[in-house]
């Protein structure tokens, strides 16, 4: 699980949560997005 701030660092140019979530939803389903303690977290697969 990555926190939203980490995800912003991974993808330059995505500054707001809505932009990140919009891009994320192009590739992943909504059930992978969770709110934990006021922080939006979502699962991504890291391909090495």
PDB file of C-alpha atoms in Angstrom, residues 2-38:
ATOM      1  CA  UNK A   2       1.258   3.419  -0.929  1.00  0.00           C
ATOM      2  CA  UNK A   3       0.015   6.624   0.558  1.00  0.00           C
ATOM      3  CA  UNK A   4      -1.134   9.301  -1.834  1.00  0.00           C
ATOM      4  CA  UNK A   5       1.911  11.456  -1.148  1.00  0.00           C
ATOM      5  CA  UNK A   6       4.187   8.598  -2.225  1.00  0.00           C
ATOM      6  CA  UNK A   7       2.174   8.118  -5.408  1.00  0.00           C
ATOM      7  CA  UNK A   8       2.517  11.811  -6.254  1.00  0.00           C
ATOM      8  CA  UNK A   9       6.279  11.407  -6.037  1.00  0.00           C
ATOM      9  CA  UNK A  10       6.215   8.400  -8.343  1.00  0.00           C
ATOM     10  CA  UNK A  11       4.273  10.139 -11.100  1.00  0.00           C
ATOM     11  CA  UNK A  12       5.529  13.658 -11.846  1.00  0.00           C
ATOM     12  CA  UNK A  13       2.827  16.102 -12.810  1.00  0.00           C
ATOM     13  CA  UNK A  14       0.004  14.741 -10.675  1.00  0.00           C
ATOM     14  CA  UNK A  15      -0.378  17.262  -7.891  1.00  0.00           C
ATOM     15  CA  UNK A  16      -3.932  16.842  -6.651  1.00  0.00           C
ATOM     16  CA  UNK A  17      -5.703  13.839  -5.234  1.00  0.00           C
ATOM     17  CA  UNK A  18      -8.442  14.051  -7.859  1.00  0.00           C
ATOM     18  CA  UNK A  19      -5.935  13.961 -10.706  1.00  0.00           C
ATOM     19  CA  UNK A  20      -4.183  10.984  -9.152  1.00  0.00           C
ATOM     20  CA  UNK A  21      -7.429   9.110  -8.571  1.00  0.00           C
ATOM     21  CA  UNK A  22      -8.617   9.833 -12.119  1.00  0.00           C
ATOM     22  CA  UNK A  23      -5.432   8.379 -13.570  1.00  0.00           C
ATOM     23  CA  UNK A  24      -5.488   5.477 -11.134  1.00  0.00           C
ATOM     24  CA  UNK A  25      -9.053   4.551 -12.097  1.00  0.00           C
ATOM     25  CA  UNK A  26      -7.992   4.169 -15.727  1.00  0.00           C
ATOM     26  CA  UNK A  27      -5.984   1.126 -14.677  1.00  0.00           C
ATOM     27  CA  UNK A  28      -7.436  -0.150 -11.413  1.00  0.00           C
ATOM     28  CA  UNK A  29     -10.872  -0.766  -9.983  1.00  0.00           C
ATOM     29  CA  UNK A  30     -12.328   1.321  -7.183  1.00  0.00           C
ATOM     30  CA  UNK A  31     -12.225  -1.434  -4.572  1.00  0.00           C
ATOM     31  CA  UNK A  32      -8.443  -1.034  -4.454  1.00  0.00           C
ATOM     32  CA  UNK A  33      -8.908   2.553  -3.218  1.00  0.00           C
ATOM     33  CA  UNK A  34      -9.443   2.919   0.526  1.00  0.00           C
ATOM     34  CA  UNK A  35      -9.669   5.766   3.029  1.00  0.00           C
ATOM     35  CA  UNK A  36      -7.756   5.013   6.210  1.00  0.00           C
ATOM     36  CA  UNK A  37      -7.736   7.635   8.935  1.00  0.00           C
ATOM     37  CA  UNK A  38      -8.381  10.468   6.513  1.00  0.00           C
TER      38      UNK A  38
END
